[in-house]
PDB file of C-alpha atoms in Angstrom:
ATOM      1  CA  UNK A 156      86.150  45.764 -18.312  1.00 81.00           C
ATOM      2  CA  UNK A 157      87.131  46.615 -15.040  1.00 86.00           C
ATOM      3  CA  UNK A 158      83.577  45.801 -13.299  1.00 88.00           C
ATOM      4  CA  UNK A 159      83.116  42.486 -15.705  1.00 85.00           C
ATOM      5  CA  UNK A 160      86.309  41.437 -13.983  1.00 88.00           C
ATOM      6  CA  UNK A 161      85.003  42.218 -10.125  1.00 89.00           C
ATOM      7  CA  UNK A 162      81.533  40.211 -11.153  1.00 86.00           C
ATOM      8  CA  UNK A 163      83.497  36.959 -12.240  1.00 85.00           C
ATOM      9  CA  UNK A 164      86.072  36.935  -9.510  1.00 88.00           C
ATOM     10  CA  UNK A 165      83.074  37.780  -7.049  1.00 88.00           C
ATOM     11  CA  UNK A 166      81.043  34.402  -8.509  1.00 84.00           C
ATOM     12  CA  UNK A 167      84.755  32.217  -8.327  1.00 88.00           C
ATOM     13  CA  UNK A 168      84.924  33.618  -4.368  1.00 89.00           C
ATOM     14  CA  UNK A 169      81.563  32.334  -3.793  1.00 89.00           C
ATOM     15  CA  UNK A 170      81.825  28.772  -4.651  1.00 87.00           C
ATOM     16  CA  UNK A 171      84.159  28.100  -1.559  1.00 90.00           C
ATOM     17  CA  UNK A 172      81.565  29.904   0.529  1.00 90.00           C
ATOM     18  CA  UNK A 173      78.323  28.053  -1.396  1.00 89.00           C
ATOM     19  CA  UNK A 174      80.049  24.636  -0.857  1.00 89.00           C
ATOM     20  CA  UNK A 175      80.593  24.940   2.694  1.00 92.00           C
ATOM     21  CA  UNK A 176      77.051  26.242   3.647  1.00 90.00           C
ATOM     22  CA  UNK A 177      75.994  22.992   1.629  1.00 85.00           C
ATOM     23  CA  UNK A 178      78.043  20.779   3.671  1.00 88.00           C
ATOM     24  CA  UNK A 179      76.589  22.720   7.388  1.00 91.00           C
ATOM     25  CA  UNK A 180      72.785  22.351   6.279  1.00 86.00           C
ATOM     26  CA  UNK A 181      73.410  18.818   5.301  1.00 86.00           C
ATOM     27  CA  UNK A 182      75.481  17.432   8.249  1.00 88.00           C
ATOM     28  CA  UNK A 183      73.208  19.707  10.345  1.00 90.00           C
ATOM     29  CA  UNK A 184      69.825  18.207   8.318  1.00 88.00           C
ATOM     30  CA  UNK A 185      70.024  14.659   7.251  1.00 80.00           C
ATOM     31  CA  UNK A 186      66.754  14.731   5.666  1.00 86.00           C
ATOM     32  CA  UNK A 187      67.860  17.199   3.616  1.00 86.00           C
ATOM     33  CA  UNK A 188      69.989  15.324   1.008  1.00 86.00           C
ATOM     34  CA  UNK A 189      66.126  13.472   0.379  1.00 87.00           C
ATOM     35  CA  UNK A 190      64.676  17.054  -0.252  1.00 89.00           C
ATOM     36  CA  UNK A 191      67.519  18.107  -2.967  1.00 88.00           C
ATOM     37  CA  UNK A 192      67.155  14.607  -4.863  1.00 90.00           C
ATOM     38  CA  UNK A 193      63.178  15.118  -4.496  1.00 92.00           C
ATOM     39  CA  UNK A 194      63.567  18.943  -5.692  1.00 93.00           C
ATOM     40  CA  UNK A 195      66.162  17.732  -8.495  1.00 94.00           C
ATOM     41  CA  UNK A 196      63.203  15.375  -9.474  1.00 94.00           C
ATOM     42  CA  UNK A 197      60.843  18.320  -9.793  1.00 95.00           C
ATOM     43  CA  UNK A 198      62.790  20.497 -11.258  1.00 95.00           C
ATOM     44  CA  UNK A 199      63.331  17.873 -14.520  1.00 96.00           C
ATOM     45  CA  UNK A 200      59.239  18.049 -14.621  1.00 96.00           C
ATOM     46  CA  UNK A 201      58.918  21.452 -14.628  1.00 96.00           C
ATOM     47  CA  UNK A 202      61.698  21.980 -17.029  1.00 96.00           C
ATOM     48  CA  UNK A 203      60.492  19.417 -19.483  1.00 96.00           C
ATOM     49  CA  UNK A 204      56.950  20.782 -19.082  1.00 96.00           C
ATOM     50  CA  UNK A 205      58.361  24.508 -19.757  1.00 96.00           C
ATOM     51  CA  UNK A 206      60.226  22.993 -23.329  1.00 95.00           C
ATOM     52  CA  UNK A 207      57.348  21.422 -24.216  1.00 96.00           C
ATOM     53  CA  UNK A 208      54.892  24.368 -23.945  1.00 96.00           C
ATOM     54  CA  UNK A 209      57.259  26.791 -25.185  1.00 95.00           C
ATOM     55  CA  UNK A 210      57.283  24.289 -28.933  1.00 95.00           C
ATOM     56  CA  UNK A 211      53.191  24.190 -28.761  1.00 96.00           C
ATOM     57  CA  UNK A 212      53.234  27.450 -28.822  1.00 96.00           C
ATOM     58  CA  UNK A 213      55.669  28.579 -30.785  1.00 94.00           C
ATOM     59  CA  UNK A 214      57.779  30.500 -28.769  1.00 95.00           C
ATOM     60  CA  UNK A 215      61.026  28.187 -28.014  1.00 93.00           C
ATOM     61  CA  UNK A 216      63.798  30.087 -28.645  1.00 92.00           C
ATOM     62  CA  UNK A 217      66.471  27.929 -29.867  1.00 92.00           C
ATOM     63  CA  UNK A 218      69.269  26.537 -28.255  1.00 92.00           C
ATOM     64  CA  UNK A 219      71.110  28.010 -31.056  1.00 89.00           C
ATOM     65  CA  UNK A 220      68.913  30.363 -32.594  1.00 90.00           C
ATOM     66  CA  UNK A 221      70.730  31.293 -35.438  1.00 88.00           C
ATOM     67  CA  UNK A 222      70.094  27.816 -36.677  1.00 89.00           C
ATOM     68  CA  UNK A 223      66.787  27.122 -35.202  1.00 90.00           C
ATOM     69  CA  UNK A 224      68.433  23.995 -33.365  1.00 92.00           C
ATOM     70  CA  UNK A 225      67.554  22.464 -30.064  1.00 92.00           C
ATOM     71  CA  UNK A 226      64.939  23.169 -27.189  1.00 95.00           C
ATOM     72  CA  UNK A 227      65.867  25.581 -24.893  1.00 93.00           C
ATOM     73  CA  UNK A 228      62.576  26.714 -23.145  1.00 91.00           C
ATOM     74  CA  UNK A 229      61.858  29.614 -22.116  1.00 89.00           C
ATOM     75  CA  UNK A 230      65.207  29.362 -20.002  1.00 91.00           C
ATOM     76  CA  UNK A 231      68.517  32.200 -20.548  1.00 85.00           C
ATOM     77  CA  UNK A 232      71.499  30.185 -21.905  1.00 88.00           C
ATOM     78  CA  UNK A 233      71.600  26.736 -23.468  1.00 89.00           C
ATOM     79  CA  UNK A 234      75.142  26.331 -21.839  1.00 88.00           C
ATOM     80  CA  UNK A 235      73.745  27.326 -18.140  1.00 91.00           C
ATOM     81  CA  UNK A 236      70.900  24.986 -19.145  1.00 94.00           C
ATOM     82  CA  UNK A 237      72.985  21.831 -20.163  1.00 93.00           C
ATOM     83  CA  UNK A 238      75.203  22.557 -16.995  1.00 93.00           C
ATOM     84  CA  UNK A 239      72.140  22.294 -14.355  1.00 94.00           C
ATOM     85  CA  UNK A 240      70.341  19.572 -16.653  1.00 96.00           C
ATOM     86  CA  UNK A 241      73.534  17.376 -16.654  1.00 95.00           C
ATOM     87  CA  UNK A 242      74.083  18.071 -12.846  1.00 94.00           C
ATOM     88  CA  UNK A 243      70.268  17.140 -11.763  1.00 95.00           C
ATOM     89  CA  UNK A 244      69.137  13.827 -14.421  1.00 96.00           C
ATOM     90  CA  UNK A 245      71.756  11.729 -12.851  1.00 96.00           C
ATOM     91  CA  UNK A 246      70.511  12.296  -9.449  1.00 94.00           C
ATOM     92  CA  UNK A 247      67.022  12.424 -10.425  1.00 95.00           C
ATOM     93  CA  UNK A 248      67.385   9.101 -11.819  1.00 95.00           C
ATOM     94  CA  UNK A 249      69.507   7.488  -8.975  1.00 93.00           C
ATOM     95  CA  UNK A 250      66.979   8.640  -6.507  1.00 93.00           C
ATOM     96  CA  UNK A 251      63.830   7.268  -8.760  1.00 93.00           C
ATOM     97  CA  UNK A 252      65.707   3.753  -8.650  1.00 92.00           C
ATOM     98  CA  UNK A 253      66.467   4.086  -5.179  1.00 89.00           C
ATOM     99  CA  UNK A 254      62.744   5.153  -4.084  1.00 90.00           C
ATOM    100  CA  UNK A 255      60.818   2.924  -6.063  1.00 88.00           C
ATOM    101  CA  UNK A 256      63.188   0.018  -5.255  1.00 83.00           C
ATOM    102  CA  UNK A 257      64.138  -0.433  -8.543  1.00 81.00           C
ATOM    103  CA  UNK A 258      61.023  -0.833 -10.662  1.00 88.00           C
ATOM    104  CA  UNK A 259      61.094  -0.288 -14.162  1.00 90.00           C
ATOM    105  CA  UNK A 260      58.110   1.615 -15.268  1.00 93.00           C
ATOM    106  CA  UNK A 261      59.018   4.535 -12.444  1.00 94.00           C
ATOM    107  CA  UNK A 262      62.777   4.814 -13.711  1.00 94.00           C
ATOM    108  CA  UNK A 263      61.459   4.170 -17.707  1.00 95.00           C
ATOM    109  CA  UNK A 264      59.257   7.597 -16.840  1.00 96.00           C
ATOM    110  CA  UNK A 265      62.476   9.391 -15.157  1.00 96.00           C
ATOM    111  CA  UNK A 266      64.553   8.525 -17.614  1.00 96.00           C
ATOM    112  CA  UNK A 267      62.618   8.859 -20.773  1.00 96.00           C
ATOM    113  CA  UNK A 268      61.883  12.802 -19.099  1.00 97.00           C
ATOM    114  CA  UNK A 269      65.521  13.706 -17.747  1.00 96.00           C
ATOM    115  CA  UNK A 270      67.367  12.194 -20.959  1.00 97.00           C
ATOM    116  CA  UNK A 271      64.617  13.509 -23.654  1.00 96.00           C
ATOM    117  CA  UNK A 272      65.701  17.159 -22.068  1.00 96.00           C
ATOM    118  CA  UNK A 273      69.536  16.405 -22.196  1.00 96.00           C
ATOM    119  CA  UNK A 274      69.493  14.784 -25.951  1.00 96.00           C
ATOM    120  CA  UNK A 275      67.114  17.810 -27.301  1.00 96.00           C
ATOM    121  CA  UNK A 276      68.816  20.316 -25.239  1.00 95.00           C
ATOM    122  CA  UNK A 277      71.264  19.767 -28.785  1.00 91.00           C
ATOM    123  CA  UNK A 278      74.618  21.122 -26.600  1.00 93.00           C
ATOM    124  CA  UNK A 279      77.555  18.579 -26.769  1.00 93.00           C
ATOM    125  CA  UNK A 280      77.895  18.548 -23.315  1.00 94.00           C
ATOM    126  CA  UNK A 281      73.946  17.707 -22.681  1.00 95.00           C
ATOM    127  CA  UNK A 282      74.905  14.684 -25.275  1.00 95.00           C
ATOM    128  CA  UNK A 283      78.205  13.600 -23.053  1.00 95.00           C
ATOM    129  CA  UNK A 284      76.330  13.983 -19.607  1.00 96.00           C
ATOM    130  CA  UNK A 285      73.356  11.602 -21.252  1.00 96.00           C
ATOM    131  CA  UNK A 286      75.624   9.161 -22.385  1.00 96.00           C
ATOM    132  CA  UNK A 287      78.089   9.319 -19.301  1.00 96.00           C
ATOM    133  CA  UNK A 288      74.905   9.118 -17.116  1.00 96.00           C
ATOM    134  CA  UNK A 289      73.456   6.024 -18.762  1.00 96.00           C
ATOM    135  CA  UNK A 290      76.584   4.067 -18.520  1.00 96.00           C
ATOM    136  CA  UNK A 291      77.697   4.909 -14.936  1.00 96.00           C
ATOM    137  CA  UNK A 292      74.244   4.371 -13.675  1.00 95.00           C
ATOM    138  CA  UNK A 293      73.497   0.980 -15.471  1.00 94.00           C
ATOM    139  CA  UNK A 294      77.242  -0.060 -14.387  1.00 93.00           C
ATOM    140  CA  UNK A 295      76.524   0.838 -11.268  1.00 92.00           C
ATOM    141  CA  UNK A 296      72.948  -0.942 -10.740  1.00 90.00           C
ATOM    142  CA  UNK A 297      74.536  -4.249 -12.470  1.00 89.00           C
ATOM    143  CA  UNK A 298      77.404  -3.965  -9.176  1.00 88.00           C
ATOM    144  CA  UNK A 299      74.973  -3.420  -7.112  1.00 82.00           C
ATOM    145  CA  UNK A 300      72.497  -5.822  -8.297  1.00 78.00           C
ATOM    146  CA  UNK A 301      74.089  -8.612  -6.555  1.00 76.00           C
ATOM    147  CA  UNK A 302      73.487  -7.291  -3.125  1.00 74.00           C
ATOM    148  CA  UNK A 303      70.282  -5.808  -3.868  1.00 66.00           C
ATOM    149  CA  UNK A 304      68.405  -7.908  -5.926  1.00 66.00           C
ATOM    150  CA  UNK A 305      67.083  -8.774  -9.698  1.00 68.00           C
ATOM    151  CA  UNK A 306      65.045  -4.891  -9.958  1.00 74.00           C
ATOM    152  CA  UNK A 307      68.468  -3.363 -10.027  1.00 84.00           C
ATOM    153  CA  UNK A 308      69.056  -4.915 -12.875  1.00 87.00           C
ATOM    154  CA  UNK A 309      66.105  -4.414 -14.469  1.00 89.00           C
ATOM    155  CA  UNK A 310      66.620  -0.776 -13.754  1.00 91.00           C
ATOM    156  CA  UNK A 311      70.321  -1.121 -15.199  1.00 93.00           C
ATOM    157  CA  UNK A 312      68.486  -2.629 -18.432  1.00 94.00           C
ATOM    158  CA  UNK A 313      65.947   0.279 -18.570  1.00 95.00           C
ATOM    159  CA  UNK A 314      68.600   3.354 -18.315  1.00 96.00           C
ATOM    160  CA  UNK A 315      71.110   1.229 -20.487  1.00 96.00           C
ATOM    161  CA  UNK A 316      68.307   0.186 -23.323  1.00 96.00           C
ATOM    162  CA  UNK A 317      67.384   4.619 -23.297  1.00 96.00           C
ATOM    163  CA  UNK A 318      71.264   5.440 -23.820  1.00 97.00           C
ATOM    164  CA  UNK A 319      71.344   2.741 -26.208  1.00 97.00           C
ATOM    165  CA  UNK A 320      68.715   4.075 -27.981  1.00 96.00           C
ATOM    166  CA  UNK A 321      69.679   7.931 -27.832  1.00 95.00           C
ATOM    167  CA  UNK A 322      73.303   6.637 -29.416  1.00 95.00           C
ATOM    168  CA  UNK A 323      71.277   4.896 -32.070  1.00 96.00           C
ATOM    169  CA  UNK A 324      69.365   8.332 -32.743  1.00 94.00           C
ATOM    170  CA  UNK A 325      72.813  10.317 -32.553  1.00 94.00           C
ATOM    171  CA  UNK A 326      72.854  10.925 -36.680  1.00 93.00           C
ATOM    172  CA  UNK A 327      69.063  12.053 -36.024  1.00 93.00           C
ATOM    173  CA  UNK A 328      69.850  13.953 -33.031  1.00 94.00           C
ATOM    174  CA  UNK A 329      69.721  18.070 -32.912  1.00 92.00           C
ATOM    175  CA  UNK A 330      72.765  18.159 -31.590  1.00 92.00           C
ATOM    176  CA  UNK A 331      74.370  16.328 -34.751  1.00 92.00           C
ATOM    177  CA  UNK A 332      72.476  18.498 -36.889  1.00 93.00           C
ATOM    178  CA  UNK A 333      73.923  21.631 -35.276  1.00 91.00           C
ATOM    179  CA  UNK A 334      77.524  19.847 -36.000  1.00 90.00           C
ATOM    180  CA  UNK A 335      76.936  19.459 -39.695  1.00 92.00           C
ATOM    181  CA  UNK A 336      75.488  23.310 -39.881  1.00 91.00           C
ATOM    182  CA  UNK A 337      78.330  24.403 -37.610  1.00 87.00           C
ATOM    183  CA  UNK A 338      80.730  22.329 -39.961  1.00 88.00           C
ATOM    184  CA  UNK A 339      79.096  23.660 -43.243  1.00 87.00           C
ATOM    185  CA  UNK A 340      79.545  27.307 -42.088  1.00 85.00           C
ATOM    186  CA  UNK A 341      83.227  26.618 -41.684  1.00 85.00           C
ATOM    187  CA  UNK A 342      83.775  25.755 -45.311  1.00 85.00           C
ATOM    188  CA  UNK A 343      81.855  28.217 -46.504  1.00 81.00           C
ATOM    189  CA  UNK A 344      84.155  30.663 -44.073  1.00 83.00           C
ATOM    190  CA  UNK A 345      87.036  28.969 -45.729  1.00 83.00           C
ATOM    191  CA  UNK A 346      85.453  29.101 -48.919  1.00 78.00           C
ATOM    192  CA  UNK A 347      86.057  32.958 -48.792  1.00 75.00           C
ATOM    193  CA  UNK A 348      89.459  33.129 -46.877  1.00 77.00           C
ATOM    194  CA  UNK A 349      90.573  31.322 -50.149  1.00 76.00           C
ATOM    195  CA  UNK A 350      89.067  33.855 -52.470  1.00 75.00           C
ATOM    196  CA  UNK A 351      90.415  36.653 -50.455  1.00 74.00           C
ATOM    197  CA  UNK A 352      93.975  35.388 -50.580  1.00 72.00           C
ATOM    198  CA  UNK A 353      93.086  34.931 -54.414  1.00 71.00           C
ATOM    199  CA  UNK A 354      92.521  38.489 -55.264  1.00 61.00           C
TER     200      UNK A 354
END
């Protein structure tokens, strides 16, 4: 697949490329690392407003539509989608902390919004970047709280007390569900392996 080939060495070329037009506009534009954390903000509303009017009406396709697990949206690929979603909820969050100084009903609404989209995204690495993201943040805040003041750490408590609780819904979670169907399709796959070898 001669042309398949040329299209994914063409995308590796233009990371290089991407990542130094990134650095120009922002060096030449510092107001424009406040944009990308304010579009990275909007982007989390619009794509949790997209999942949840795709359920209402019925036409959510499935994260893994085979097994009618996870919300997907009315976006292409769940693994695209857990990619960008993991990339954009930590800064999101960061930057709510940041611009509301730390206040815990802001960064509650962030986080409750940017997590709810990683943990029923249902893709492992959704589930990793969630937890990874509430740790390093709260950890962060906590360090940070002693130069900048007790609403860090309420912040910390707020993003740790939603990992906390997305680890306590992990057995609940679609993401574990997809495991176990993932898992029981395996033994059944074994299941006949074992009665071919049989006959």
């Amino acid at each position: 697949a001669m042309v398949d080939d040329l299209a994914n060495m063409l995308r590796i070329y233009q990371l290089p490329l991407f990542t130094l037009a990134f650095i120009t506009m922002i060096r030449q534009n510092p107001q424009c690392m406040t944009a990308v954390r304010k579009g990275f903000l909007w982007c989390i509303f619009i794509i949790a407003a997209v999942e949840i009017i795709s359920v209402v009406t019925g036409t959510n396709p499935y994260s893994y539509p085979n097994k009618e697990v996870g919300i997907l949206g009315w976006f292409y690929f769940a693994n695209s989608q857990s990619a960008i979603l993991s990339t954009i909820v930590p800064v999101a969050i960061a930057w709510a902390v940041e611009r509301k100084e730390g206040r815990p009903i802001p960064v509650l609404a962030v986080c409750l919004v940017g997590m709810g989209t990683l943990y029923f995204l249902a893709t492992r690495l959704a589930y990793a970047a969630l937890v990874g993201t509430g740790v390093a943040l709260a950890v962060s805040l906590v360090i940070l709280s002693k130069t900048h003041g007790i609403k860090r750490r309420a912040a910390a408590l707020v993003i740790l007390g939603c990992t906390v609780a997305a680890l306590a819904g992990y057995t609940v979670s679609p993401m574990a569900e997809n495991n176990r169907l993932v898992e029981a399709n395996r033994l059944l796959k074994m299941a006949d392996i074992r009665e071919l070898h049989m006959v």
